CSV table of C-alpha atoms in Angstrom, one decimal:
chain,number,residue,atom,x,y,z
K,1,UNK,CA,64.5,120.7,141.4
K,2,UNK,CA,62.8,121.5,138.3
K,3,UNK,CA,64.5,123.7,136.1
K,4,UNK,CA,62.2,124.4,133.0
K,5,UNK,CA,64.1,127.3,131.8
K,6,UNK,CA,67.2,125.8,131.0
K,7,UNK,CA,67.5,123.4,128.2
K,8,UNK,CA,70.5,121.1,126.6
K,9,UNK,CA,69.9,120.2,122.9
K,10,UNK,CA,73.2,118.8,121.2
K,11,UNK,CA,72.4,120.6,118.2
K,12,UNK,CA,72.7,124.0,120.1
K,13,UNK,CA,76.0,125.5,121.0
K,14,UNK,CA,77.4,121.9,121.0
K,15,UNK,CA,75.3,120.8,123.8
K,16,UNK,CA,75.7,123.3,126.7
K,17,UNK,CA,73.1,124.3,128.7
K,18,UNK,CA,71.7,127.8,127.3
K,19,UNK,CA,68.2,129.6,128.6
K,20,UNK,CA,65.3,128.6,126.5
K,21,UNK,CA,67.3,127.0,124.1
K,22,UNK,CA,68.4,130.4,122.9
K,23,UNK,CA,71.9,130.5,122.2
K,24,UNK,CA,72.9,132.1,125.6
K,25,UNK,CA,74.7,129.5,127.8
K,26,UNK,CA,74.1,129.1,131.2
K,27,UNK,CA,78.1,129.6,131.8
K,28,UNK,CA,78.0,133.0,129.6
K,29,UNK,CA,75.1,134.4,132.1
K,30,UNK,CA,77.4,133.0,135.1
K,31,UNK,CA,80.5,134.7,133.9
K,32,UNK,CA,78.4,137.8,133.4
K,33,UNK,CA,77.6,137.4,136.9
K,34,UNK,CA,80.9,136.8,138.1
K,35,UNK,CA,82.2,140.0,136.4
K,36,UNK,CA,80.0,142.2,138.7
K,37,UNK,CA,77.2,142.2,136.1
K,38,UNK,CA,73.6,142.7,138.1
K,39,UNK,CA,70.7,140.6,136.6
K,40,UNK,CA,68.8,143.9,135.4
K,41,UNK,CA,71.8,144.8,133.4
K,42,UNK,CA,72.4,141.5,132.0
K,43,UNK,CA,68.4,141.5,130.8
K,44,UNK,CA,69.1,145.5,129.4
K,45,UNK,CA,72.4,144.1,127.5
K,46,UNK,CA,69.8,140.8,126.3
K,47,UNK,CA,66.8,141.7,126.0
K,48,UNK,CA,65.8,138.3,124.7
K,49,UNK,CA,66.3,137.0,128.3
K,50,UNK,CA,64.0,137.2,131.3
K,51,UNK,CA,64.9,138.4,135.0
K,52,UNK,CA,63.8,134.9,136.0
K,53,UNK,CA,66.1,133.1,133.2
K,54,UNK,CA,69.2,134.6,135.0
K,55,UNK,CA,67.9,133.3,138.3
K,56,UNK,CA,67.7,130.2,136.7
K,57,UNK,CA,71.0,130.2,135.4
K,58,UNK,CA,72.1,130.9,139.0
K,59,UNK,CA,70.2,128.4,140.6
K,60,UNK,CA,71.4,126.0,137.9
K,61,UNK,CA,75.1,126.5,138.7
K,62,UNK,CA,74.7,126.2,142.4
K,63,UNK,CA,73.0,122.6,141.7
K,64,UNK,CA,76.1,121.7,139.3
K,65,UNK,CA,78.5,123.2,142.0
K,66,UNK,CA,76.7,121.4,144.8
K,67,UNK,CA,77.2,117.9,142.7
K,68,UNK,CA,79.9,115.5,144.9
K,69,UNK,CA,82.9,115.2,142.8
K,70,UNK,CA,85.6,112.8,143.4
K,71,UNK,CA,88.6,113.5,142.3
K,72,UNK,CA,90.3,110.7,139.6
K,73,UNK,CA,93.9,109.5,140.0
């Protein structure tokens, strides 16, 4: 899966993922989320994102989620 909106530069916000390398972090829009936030109110409180960056971010941390982890012992 392709994910063209979301970027990791280790010169921006120490290397977390943000949307379009602007310095929103794909865990700030999920937290948002989380809270009860709807993705039209998290574009009217940033304008600078899209309605399709906050998809993203969604999709994005449904990938990372769906990732096998093992756990270390």
């Amino acid at each position: 899966m392709a994910f063209d909106r979301i970027k990791v530069d280790p010169n921006v916000c120490g290397g977390k993922p943000t949307v379009r390398g602007l310095r929103i972090t794909v865990d700030f829009v999920l937290k948002l989320l989380g809270d009860g936030y709807t993705a039209e109110q998290i574009i009217r409180e940033y304008p600078e994102l899209e309605l399709n960056d906050v998809y993203q971010a969604a999709k994005y941390g449904a990938w990372l989620a769906s990732e096998r982890t093992t756990a270390v012992q």
